[in-house]
Tab-separated table of C-alpha atoms in Angstrom:
chain	number	residue	atom	x	y	z
A	1	MET	CA	125.837	95.148	111.719
A	2	PRO	CA	126.328	95.883	115.455
A	3	THR	CA	125.033	93.354	117.973
A	4	ALA	CA	122.698	95.987	119.447
A	5	PHE	CA	121.366	98.896	117.416
A	6	CYS	CA	118.389	101.171	116.926
A	7	SER	CA	116.703	102.559	113.846
A	8	PRO	CA	113.891	105.048	113.193
A	9	VAL	CA	110.966	103.138	111.665
A	10	ALA	CA	107.494	103.987	110.384
A	11	ARG	CA	104.671	102.815	112.633
A	12	ASP	CA	100.978	103.745	112.873
A	13	LEU	CA	99.007	103.738	116.114
A	14	VAL	CA	95.314	102.937	116.583
A	15	VAL	CA	93.967	103.401	120.112
A	16	VAL	CA	90.907	101.316	120.981
A	17	HIS	CA	89.217	102.363	124.222
A	18	GLY	CA	85.884	102.510	125.992
A	19	PRO	CA	83.807	100.308	128.330
A	20	ASP	CA	83.471	97.545	125.711
A	21	ALA	CA	86.975	97.792	124.191
A	22	THR	CA	88.377	94.533	125.554
A	23	LYS	CA	85.255	92.515	124.793
A	24	PHE	CA	85.050	94.060	121.325
A	25	LEU	CA	88.661	93.272	120.387
A	26	GLN	CA	88.559	89.818	121.978
A	27	SER	CA	85.741	88.815	119.622
A	28	LEU	CA	87.653	89.923	116.518
A	29	VAL	CA	91.431	89.504	116.749
A	30	SER	CA	93.522	86.347	116.835
A	31	GLN	CA	95.299	86.911	120.158
A	32	ASP	CA	93.746	85.993	123.529
A	33	LEU	CA	93.287	89.339	125.220
A	34	ASP	CA	91.900	87.804	128.398
A	35	ALA	CA	95.402	86.411	129.030
A	36	MET	CA	97.040	89.855	128.709
A	37	ALA	CA	97.215	91.791	131.970
A	38	VAL	CA	97.465	95.564	132.069
A	39	GLY	CA	101.011	96.439	131.062
A	40	ALA	CA	101.449	93.386	128.807
A	41	THR	CA	102.226	93.557	125.099
A	42	GLY	CA	101.900	90.979	122.361
A	43	ARG	CA	101.205	90.427	118.705
A	44	SER	CA	97.921	89.821	116.940
A	45	LEU	CA	96.217	89.639	113.562
A	46	LEU	CA	92.991	90.952	112.110
A	47	LEU	CA	91.874	88.416	109.527
A	48	GLN	CA	89.309	88.255	106.783
A	49	PRO	CA	86.387	85.898	107.468
A	50	GLN	CA	88.040	83.475	104.995
A	51	GLY	CA	91.175	83.397	107.183
A	52	LYS	CA	93.510	85.530	105.090
A	53	LEU	CA	95.285	88.551	106.504
A	54	ILE	CA	93.937	92.083	106.778
A	55	VAL	CA	96.774	93.402	108.947
A	56	ASP	CA	99.231	92.215	111.586
A	57	PHE	CA	99.979	94.446	114.565
A	58	SER	CA	101.542	94.759	117.986
A	59	LEU	CA	99.151	95.044	120.883
A	60	GLY	CA	99.586	96.799	124.213
A	61	HIS	CA	97.165	96.691	127.173
A	62	LEU	CA	97.802	100.127	128.646
A	63	GLU	CA	94.837	100.407	131.021
A	64	ASP	CA	91.553	98.633	131.670
A	65	ASP	CA	89.740	98.783	128.325
A	66	VAL	CA	92.523	100.851	126.714
A	67	TRP	CA	94.537	99.102	123.980
A	68	TRP	CA	97.273	100.429	121.732
A	69	CYS	CA	97.458	98.686	118.359
A	70	VAL	CA	100.655	99.422	116.402
A	71	THR	CA	100.968	98.562	112.722
A	72	GLU	CA	103.595	98.909	110.037
A	73	GLY	CA	103.583	102.483	108.726
A	74	GLY	CA	100.768	103.053	106.256
A	75	PHE	CA	98.456	100.375	107.659
A	76	GLY	CA	96.841	102.170	110.602
A	77	ASN	CA	93.787	103.142	108.588
A	78	THR	CA	93.503	99.568	107.299
A	79	LEU	CA	93.292	98.340	110.885
A	80	ALA	CA	90.948	101.125	112.008
A	81	GLU	CA	88.545	100.578	109.117
A	82	GLY	CA	88.689	96.813	109.551
A	83	LEU	CA	87.654	97.174	113.197
A	84	ARG	CA	84.972	99.785	112.501
A	85	ARG	CA	83.136	97.362	110.218
A	86	PHE	CA	82.261	95.372	113.332
A	87	LYS	CA	81.450	98.335	115.595
A	88	ILE	CA	77.736	97.682	116.136
A	89	ARG	CA	76.016	98.643	119.380
A	90	VAL	CA	79.211	98.651	121.427
A	91	LYS	CA	80.707	101.405	123.562
A	92	VAL	CA	84.134	101.672	121.982
A	93	GLU	CA	86.198	104.354	120.247
A	94	ILE	CA	88.724	103.594	117.512
A	95	GLU	CA	91.216	106.440	117.068
A	96	PRO	CA	94.241	106.564	114.759
A	97	ARG	CA	96.980	108.754	116.265
A	98	ALA	CA	100.262	110.044	114.862
A	99	VAL	CA	103.375	108.744	116.637
A	100	ALA	CA	107.118	108.386	116.190
A	101	ALA	CA	108.805	105.012	116.518
A	102	LEU	CA	112.243	103.567	117.162
A	103	ALA	CA	113.169	99.929	116.570
A	104	VAL	CA	115.653	98.763	119.216
A	105	ARG	CA	117.293	95.411	118.640
A	106	GLY	CA	119.763	93.493	120.785
A	107	GLU	CA	118.846	94.708	124.271
A	108	GLU	CA	115.941	94.926	126.694
A	109	PRO	CA	114.097	98.227	127.271
A	110	PRO	CA	115.248	100.357	130.206
A	111	ALA	CA	113.122	100.447	133.354
A	112	ASP	CA	112.115	104.075	132.715
A	113	THR	CA	111.280	105.117	129.160
A	114	ASP	CA	110.017	108.627	130.019
A	115	GLY	CA	106.631	108.684	128.294
A	116	VAL	CA	107.471	106.150	125.567
A	117	GLU	CA	105.614	102.825	125.373
A	118	THR	CA	107.629	99.726	124.460
A	119	PHE	CA	106.369	96.694	122.542
A	120	SER	CA	108.393	93.470	122.555
A	121	VAL	CA	108.913	91.911	119.127
A	122	ALA	CA	110.196	88.540	117.916
A	123	TRP	CA	113.721	88.722	116.496
A	124	ARG	CA	115.233	85.205	116.316
A	125	GLY	CA	115.566	84.950	120.080
A	126	VAL	CA	117.405	88.290	120.456
A	127	PRO	CA	115.889	90.873	122.838
A	128	ALA	CA	114.029	93.422	120.725
A	129	TYR	CA	111.351	96.069	121.078
A	130	ASP	CA	109.692	98.992	119.322
A	131	ALA	CA	109.485	102.283	121.232
A	132	ILE	CA	106.315	104.258	120.419
A	133	GLY	CA	105.376	107.784	121.469
A	134	PRO	CA	105.722	111.515	120.765
A	135	GLY	CA	108.638	112.443	118.533
A	136	GLU	CA	110.526	114.381	121.195
A	137	ALA	CA	110.247	111.568	123.728
A	138	VAL	CA	111.352	108.927	121.205
A	139	ASP	CA	114.330	111.060	120.181
A	140	ALA	CA	115.284	111.545	123.843
A	141	LEU	CA	115.158	107.782	124.421
A	142	ARG	CA	117.351	107.185	121.357
A	143	ASP	CA	119.939	109.631	122.658
A	144	ARG	CA	119.844	108.143	126.151
A	145	LEU	CA	120.325	104.588	124.880
A	146	GLY	CA	123.487	105.586	123.037
A	147	LEU	CA	123.234	102.709	120.567
A	148	PRO	CA	124.490	102.781	116.963
A	149	VAL	CA	121.749	104.143	114.691
A	150	VAL	CA	121.340	102.257	111.421
A	151	ASP	CA	119.604	103.603	108.324
A	152	THR	CA	116.596	102.116	106.527
A	153	ALA	CA	118.682	99.796	104.356
A	154	GLY	CA	120.605	98.558	107.386
A	155	TYR	CA	117.412	97.880	109.310
A	156	GLU	CA	115.855	96.088	106.323
A	157	ARG	CA	118.893	93.861	105.970
A	158	ALA	CA	118.759	92.957	109.672
A	159	ARG	CA	115.019	92.284	109.406
A	160	ILE	CA	115.481	89.965	106.432
A	161	GLU	CA	118.377	88.161	108.131
A	162	ALA	CA	116.137	87.626	111.170
A	163	GLY	CA	113.318	86.307	108.958
A	164	ILE	CA	110.760	88.920	110.026
A	165	PRO	CA	107.973	89.442	107.459
A	166	ARG	CA	106.886	93.020	106.749
A	167	MET	CA	103.301	93.997	106.005
A	168	GLY	CA	102.960	95.333	102.490
A	169	ALA	CA	106.064	93.511	101.262
A	170	ASP	CA	106.306	89.898	102.431
A	171	ILE	CA	102.726	89.568	103.651
A	172	ASP	CA	99.488	91.075	102.361
A	173	GLU	CA	95.768	90.393	101.954
A	174	ARG	CA	96.534	87.102	100.152
A	175	THR	CA	98.557	85.690	103.053
A	176	ILE	CA	97.392	82.808	105.244
A	177	PRO	CA	99.067	83.196	108.679
A	178	GLN	CA	100.903	79.855	108.552
A	179	GLU	CA	102.614	80.796	105.281
A	180	ALA	CA	104.749	83.329	107.158
A	181	GLY	CA	104.887	81.790	110.634
A	182	LEU	CA	102.492	84.415	111.996
A	183	GLU	CA	100.555	81.830	113.997
A	184	GLN	CA	103.547	81.174	116.278
A	185	ASP	CA	103.112	84.271	118.421
A	186	ALA	CA	100.046	86.080	117.036
A	187	VAL	CA	97.321	83.411	117.145
A	188	SER	CA	95.706	81.755	120.146
A	189	PHE	CA	94.333	78.298	119.389
A	190	THR	CA	92.635	78.058	122.794
A	191	LYS	CA	90.568	81.265	122.968
A	192	GLY	CA	86.978	81.534	121.820
A	193	CYS	CA	85.933	82.472	118.314
A	194	PHE	CA	87.596	85.230	116.305
A	195	VAL	CA	87.227	86.374	112.721
A	196	GLY	CA	88.928	83.931	110.342
A	197	GLN	CA	89.440	81.280	113.020
A	198	GLU	CA	87.994	78.359	111.040
A	199	LEU	CA	90.651	78.252	108.307
A	200	VAL	CA	93.579	78.947	110.634
A	201	CYS	CA	92.565	76.214	113.077
A	202	ARG	CA	91.761	73.719	110.317
A	203	ILE	CA	95.252	74.134	108.863
A	204	ASP	CA	96.760	73.728	112.324
A	205	THR	CA	94.955	70.467	113.040
A	206	ARG	CA	94.470	68.776	109.684
A	207	GLY	CA	96.382	70.412	106.881
A	208	HIS	CA	99.249	72.528	105.616
A	209	VAL	CA	99.785	75.579	103.434
A	210	ASN	CA	101.166	75.352	99.914
A	211	ARG	CA	103.562	78.300	100.243
A	212	LEU	CA	106.160	79.288	102.828
A	213	LEU	CA	108.224	82.418	103.321
A	214	ARG	CA	111.903	81.500	102.876
A	215	ARG	CA	115.188	83.386	102.928
A	216	LEU	CA	117.443	83.434	99.850
A	217	ARG	CA	121.172	84.067	99.826
A	218	ALA	CA	123.169	84.720	96.660
A	219	ALA	CA	126.639	85.775	95.545
A	220	GLY	CA	125.252	88.987	94.046
A	221	PRO	CA	122.391	91.458	94.537
A	222	ILE	CA	118.825	90.163	94.434
A	223	GLU	CA	115.933	92.386	93.366
A	224	ALA	CA	112.533	92.451	95.048
A	225	GLY	CA	109.703	91.434	92.749
A	226	VAL	CA	111.595	89.006	90.527
A	227	GLU	CA	110.343	85.476	90.002
A	228	VAL	CA	112.105	82.536	91.627
A	229	SER	CA	112.611	79.424	89.514
A	230	TYR	CA	113.582	75.881	90.520
A	231	ASP	CA	114.289	73.041	88.095
A	232	GLY	CA	113.071	75.265	85.270
A	233	LYS	CA	109.716	76.087	86.900
A	234	VAL	CA	108.555	79.306	88.532
A	235	VAL	CA	107.998	78.514	92.222
A	236	GLY	CA	107.526	81.941	93.782
A	237	VAL	CA	108.583	85.549	93.978
A	238	VAL	CA	111.079	87.649	95.927
A	239	THR	CA	109.117	89.793	98.375
A	240	SER	CA	111.900	91.929	99.865
A	241	ALA	CA	115.646	92.164	99.331
A	242	VAL	CA	118.763	94.050	100.367
A	243	GLY	CA	122.002	93.182	98.603
A	244	GLU	CA	122.527	89.448	98.366
A	245	VAL	CA	119.904	88.424	100.961
A	246	ALA	CA	116.154	88.306	100.419
A	247	LEU	CA	112.848	86.862	101.541
A	248	ALA	CA	110.694	85.027	99.029
A	249	MET	CA	107.305	83.326	99.125
A	250	LEU	CA	107.961	79.896	97.621
A	251	ARG	CA	106.131	76.677	96.940
A	252	ARG	CA	106.273	74.395	99.945
A	253	GLU	CA	108.265	71.693	98.152
A	254	VAL	CA	111.258	74.036	97.662
A	255	GLU	CA	113.083	73.195	100.882
A	256	PRO	CA	116.100	74.809	102.576
A	257	GLY	CA	119.283	73.908	100.737
A	258	ALA	CA	117.693	73.990	97.290
A	259	GLU	CA	119.529	75.926	94.578
A	260	VAL	CA	117.232	78.343	92.749
A	261	HIS	CA	117.388	81.404	90.519
A	262	ALA	CA	115.995	84.760	91.639
A	263	GLY	CA	115.635	86.336	88.242
A	264	ALA	CA	119.031	85.696	86.698
A	265	VAL	CA	120.846	85.395	90.039
A	266	ALA	CA	121.688	81.976	91.487
A	267	ALA	CA	120.728	81.638	95.140
A	268	VAL	CA	120.380	79.083	97.911
A	269	VAL	CA	117.174	78.667	99.916
A	270	GLU	CA	117.452	79.055	103.700
A	271	PRO	CA	114.822	78.769	106.433
A	272	GLY	CA	112.698	81.899	106.270
A	273	ALA	CA	110.152	83.433	108.573
A	274	ILE	CA	110.191	82.605	112.281
A	275	GLY	CA	108.143	79.474	112.810
A	276	ALA	CA	107.471	78.908	109.101
A	277	ASP	CA	109.708	75.865	108.840
């Protein structure tokens, strides 16, 4: 895998705008929007009232009361519908829009992206961003960058190696943010109330989760969906895999260094999602 690369990826865009857009989002999502100036980007979560995940997304403050919310492909409507449930007597529009996207890893965005918006992402300390915009503009940026282009399997392997959970695979509606390290950059513990705040803050101050997203490494291919066993007991499941590396949601007591079986394949547990260790 090259040190710096790019890859076409599937992303959905939901634009939230209107006179009450900032106030509306601030009351719902886990990130502190008041701390995000125009031009800033970040990461946030929309949670269920019980504290489990609805969807994670990147967030961009494009203009006063104009926010771009970018999700994993296929989850834009989930975000839009989740927000609309709370749209009561507020002046705000919630609009899904079709976009193209390019994941760029290993270098900072150029100063001029010619009509493409860039969203910084966590990638084990390596500079990384997603470029979002019209297909022609995204393609032009890809060509101008001149980076190696990796296919879907190559991108997935790099994602798993970096310990980045993917919505719909490693995290879903059963996930508590701390199980996958999502609280590290997507949750503000100092802002006012947001949906699901009680559970997330209680875990942060007085408790712990019973599962953690870990990385597995084996001598042979691992399959997504297989059970993981440790000392003869099932302790979790593989959530995503490429070749001999995988992410798995495991019982907390299965620590890095443990020898497990992913299906019939012997594997070693490594630290998993960013911040989950």
